[in-house]
């Protein structure tokens, strides 16, 4: 484990959405701030900054994690995937299309984090029950939608249907 100097900036290289990116960070800089302020990747949102709201969720080596609970220096050498990497050649993913169809967002502040969590979750649980899905979504705060559109979008994209409209 390297010893880092508190007041020095350290070189951090990550693979961001498939491309090598390098910046520098003090040891206490959060990954969320490194992405936004050092690398200019603003798709990742910052809400509570203490692991509660889920807005900052990114995938680290494929696993959805809070970027506000990860130090930038801990991400050195890792693969980081953010919402900017989901669409390919300007084509949205099926999940993004379903969000659009089912009005699963309003202000959109929570959306990047939810999409990143779902992109990991649906690889592991391709057909979640509504109960399982709502349990997973409980790790994300959305002030606008009441979650109903989000649930409908996921049920749709996983080939299921739901009549539910309540939270
Ligand atoms: Fe990271 Fe809220 S900003 S969980
Ligand atoms: Fe506004 Fe979720 S769409 S917080």
GROMACS .gro file of C-alpha atoms and ligand atoms in nm:
model
  175
    1UNK     CA    1   0.000   0.000   0.000
    2UNK     CA    2   0.165   0.327  -0.105
    3UNK     CA    3   0.201   0.605   0.153
    4UNK     CA    4   0.040   0.925   0.026
    5UNK     CA    5   0.134   1.272   0.134
    6UNK     CA    6  -0.168   1.462   0.262
    7UNK     CA    7  -0.097   1.796   0.095
    8UNK     CA    8   0.040   1.660  -0.233
    9UNK     CA    9  -0.149   1.587  -0.550
   10UNK     CA   10  -0.110   1.230  -0.670
   11UNK     CA   11  -0.148   1.102  -1.022
   12UNK     CA   12  -0.463   0.898  -1.074
   13UNK     CA   13  -0.526   0.708  -1.396
   14UNK     CA   14  -0.859   0.540  -1.457
   15UNK     CA   15  -1.031   0.381  -1.754
   16UNK     CA   16  -1.336   0.604  -1.784
   17UNK     CA   17  -1.603   0.459  -2.010
   18UNK     CA   18  -1.338   0.267  -2.199
   19UNK     CA   19  -1.081   0.544  -2.235
   20UNK     CA   20  -0.770   0.603  -2.027
   21UNK     CA   21  -0.793   0.931  -1.836
   22UNK     CA   22  -0.536   1.077  -1.601
   23UNK     CA   23  -0.561   1.355  -1.347
   24UNK     CA   24  -0.422   1.448  -1.010
   25UNK     CA   25  -0.587   1.436  -0.671
   26UNK     CA   26  -0.515   1.508  -0.308
   27UNK     CA   27  -0.558   1.192  -0.102
   28UNK     CA   28  -0.892   1.308   0.040
   29UNK     CA   29  -1.052   1.407  -0.291
   30UNK     CA   30  -1.370   1.210  -0.355
   31UNK     CA   31  -1.404   1.012  -0.675
   32UNK     CA   32  -1.725   1.203  -0.751
   33UNK     CA   33  -1.535   1.535  -0.736
   34UNK     CA   34  -1.243   1.392  -0.931
   35UNK     CA   35  -1.477   1.287  -1.211
   36UNK     CA   36  -1.658   1.618  -1.224
   37UNK     CA   37  -1.389   1.874  -1.148
   38UNK     CA   38  -1.066   1.709  -1.257
   39UNK     CA   39  -1.187   1.512  -1.559
   40UNK     CA   40  -1.488   1.727  -1.654
   41UNK     CA   41  -1.725   1.428  -1.653
   42UNK     CA   42  -2.037   1.599  -1.522
   43UNK     CA   43  -2.285   1.315  -1.578
   44UNK     CA   44  -2.224   1.187  -1.226
   45UNK     CA   45  -2.434   1.388  -0.984
   46UNK     CA   46  -2.348   1.484  -0.629
   47UNK     CA   47  -2.629   1.510  -0.376
   48UNK     CA   48  -2.577   1.421  -0.012
   49UNK     CA   49  -2.205   1.339  -0.028
   50UNK     CA   50  -2.242   1.080   0.246
   51UNK     CA   51  -2.371   0.771   0.076
   52UNK     CA   52  -2.744   0.813   0.127
   53UNK     CA   53  -2.905   0.950  -0.190
   54UNK     CA   54  -2.739   0.734  -0.456
   55UNK     CA   55  -2.707   1.020  -0.707
   56UNK     CA   56  -2.332   0.968  -0.744
   57UNK     CA   57  -2.346   0.596  -0.823
   58UNK     CA   58  -2.095   0.475  -1.081
   59UNK     CA   59  -1.964   0.129  -1.168
   60UNK     CA   60  -1.617   0.050  -1.040
   61UNK     CA   61  -1.478  -0.258  -1.214
   62UNK     CA   62  -1.839  -0.336  -1.302
   63UNK     CA   63  -1.985  -0.301  -0.953
   64UNK     CA   64  -2.224  -0.016  -0.873
   65UNK     CA   65  -2.076   0.192  -0.593
   66UNK     CA   66  -2.109   0.538  -0.442
   67UNK     CA   67  -1.849   0.771  -0.591
   68UNK     CA   68  -1.889   0.996  -0.286
   69UNK     CA   69  -1.773   0.716  -0.058
   70UNK     CA   70  -1.469   0.634  -0.270
   71UNK     CA   71  -1.150   0.834  -0.276
   72UNK     CA   72  -1.010   0.922  -0.616
   73UNK     CA   73  -0.676   0.766  -0.524
   74UNK     CA   74  -0.855   0.438  -0.448
   75UNK     CA   75  -0.982   0.436  -0.805
   76UNK     CA   76  -0.632   0.450  -0.955
   77UNK     CA   77  -0.596   0.172  -1.212
   78UNK     CA   78  -0.965   0.078  -1.198
   79UNK     CA   79  -1.236   0.079  -1.462
   80UNK     CA   80  -1.501   0.344  -1.397
   81UNK     CA   81  -1.823   0.350  -1.593
   82UNK     CA   82  -2.058   0.646  -1.571
   83UNK     CA   83  -2.384   0.743  -1.732
   84UNK     CA   84  -2.200   0.909  -2.021
   85UNK     CA   85  -2.081   0.565  -2.132
   86UNK     CA   86  -2.423   0.401  -2.159
   87UNK     CA   87  -2.538   0.530  -2.498
   88UNK     CA   88  -2.340   0.403  -2.793
   89UNK     CA   89  -2.306   0.614  -3.108
   90UNK     CA   90  -2.586   0.837  -2.984
   91UNK     CA   91  -2.821   0.542  -2.939
   92UNK     CA   92  -2.965   0.515  -2.592
   93UNK     CA   93  -2.976   0.178  -2.420
   94UNK     CA   94  -3.305  -0.011  -2.401
   95UNK     CA   95  -3.328   0.090  -2.035
   96UNK     CA   96  -3.280   0.458  -2.116
   97UNK     CA   97  -3.545   0.432  -2.389
   98UNK     CA   98  -3.781   0.272  -2.139
   99UNK     CA   99  -3.716   0.555  -1.890
  100UNK     CA  100  -3.808   0.797  -2.164
  101UNK     CA  101  -4.124   0.606  -2.261
  102UNK     CA  102  -4.250   0.569  -1.906
  103UNK     CA  103  -4.166   0.919  -1.781
  104UNK     CA  104  -3.928   0.770  -1.524
  105UNK     CA  105  -3.764   1.105  -1.460
  106UNK     CA  106  -3.859   1.464  -1.405
  107UNK     CA  107  -3.571   1.682  -1.291
  108UNK     CA  108  -3.331   1.396  -1.369
  109UNK     CA  109  -3.099   1.460  -1.077
  110UNK     CA  110  -3.127   1.103  -0.949
  111UNK     CA  111  -3.138   0.941  -1.291
  112UNK     CA  112  -2.769   0.889  -1.368
  113UNK     CA  113  -2.715   0.707  -1.041
  114UNK     CA  114  -3.026   0.494  -1.080
  115UNK     CA  115  -2.930   0.397  -1.434
  116UNK     CA  116  -2.583   0.294  -1.323
  117UNK     CA  117  -2.720   0.086  -1.036
  118UNK     CA  118  -2.975  -0.075  -1.264
  119UNK     CA  119  -2.717  -0.151  -1.533
  120UNK     CA  120  -2.526  -0.357  -1.276
  121UNK     CA  121  -2.833  -0.501  -1.103
  122UNK     CA  122  -3.010  -0.621  -1.419
  123UNK     CA  123  -2.697  -0.809  -1.528
  124UNK     CA  124  -2.718  -1.005  -1.204
  125UNK     CA  125  -3.099  -1.016  -1.172
  126UNK     CA  126  -3.237  -1.006  -1.527
  127UNK     CA  127  -3.604  -1.042  -1.424
  128UNK     CA  128  -3.654  -0.897  -1.079
  129UNK     CA  129  -3.994  -0.912  -0.915
  130UNK     CA  130  -4.149  -0.576  -0.843
  131UNK     CA  131  -4.075  -0.629  -0.475
  132UNK     CA  132  -3.709  -0.705  -0.546
  133UNK     CA  133  -3.685  -0.405  -0.773
  134UNK     CA  134  -3.838  -0.170  -0.519
  135UNK     CA  135  -3.602  -0.304  -0.256
  136UNK     CA  136  -3.307  -0.228  -0.484
  137UNK     CA  137  -3.444   0.118  -0.565
  138UNK     CA  138  -3.471   0.194  -0.195
  139UNK     CA  139  -3.100   0.274  -0.216
  140UNK     CA  140  -3.180   0.576  -0.432
  141UNK     CA  141  -3.371   0.889  -0.339
  142UNK     CA  142  -3.596   1.039  -0.605
  143UNK     CA  143  -3.791   1.346  -0.499
  144UNK     CA  144  -3.994   1.378  -0.818
  145UNK     CA  145  -4.139   1.060  -0.962
  146UNK     CA  146  -4.281   0.855  -0.676
  147UNK     CA  147  -4.079   0.573  -0.838
  148UNK     CA  148  -4.384   0.447  -1.032
  149UNK     CA  149  -4.246   0.538  -1.374
  150UNK     CA  150  -3.907   0.390  -1.286
  151UNK     CA  151  -4.070   0.061  -1.185
  152UNK     CA  152  -4.279   0.056  -1.502
  153UNK     CA  153  -3.972   0.123  -1.715
  154UNK     CA  154  -3.776  -0.163  -1.561
  155UNK     CA  155  -4.069  -0.402  -1.578
  156UNK     CA  156  -4.114  -0.311  -1.944
  157UNK     CA  157  -3.750  -0.355  -2.041
  158UNK     CA  158  -3.734  -0.689  -1.859
  159UNK     CA  159  -4.042  -0.816  -2.043
  160UNK     CA  160  -4.278  -0.788  -1.748
  161UNK     CA  161  -4.573  -0.567  -1.676
  162UNK     CA  162  -4.702  -0.390  -1.371
  163UNK     CA  163  -5.026  -0.219  -1.287
  164UNK     CA  164  -4.874  -0.056  -0.983
  165UNK     CA  165  -4.868   0.319  -0.964
  166UNK     CA  166  -4.805   0.371  -0.593
  167UNK     CA  167  -4.469   0.419  -0.425
  168LIG    FE1  168  -2.320   0.999  -0.304
  168LIG    FE2  169  -2.553   1.101  -0.221
  168LIG     S1  170  -2.392   1.200  -0.332
  168LIG     S2  171  -2.484   0.893  -0.213
  169LIG    FE1  172  -3.598   1.442  -0.980
  169LIG    FE2  173  -3.557   1.180  -0.938
  169LIG     S1  174  -3.632   1.277  -1.119
  169LIG     S2  175  -3.503   1.346  -0.810
   0.00000   0.00000   0.00000
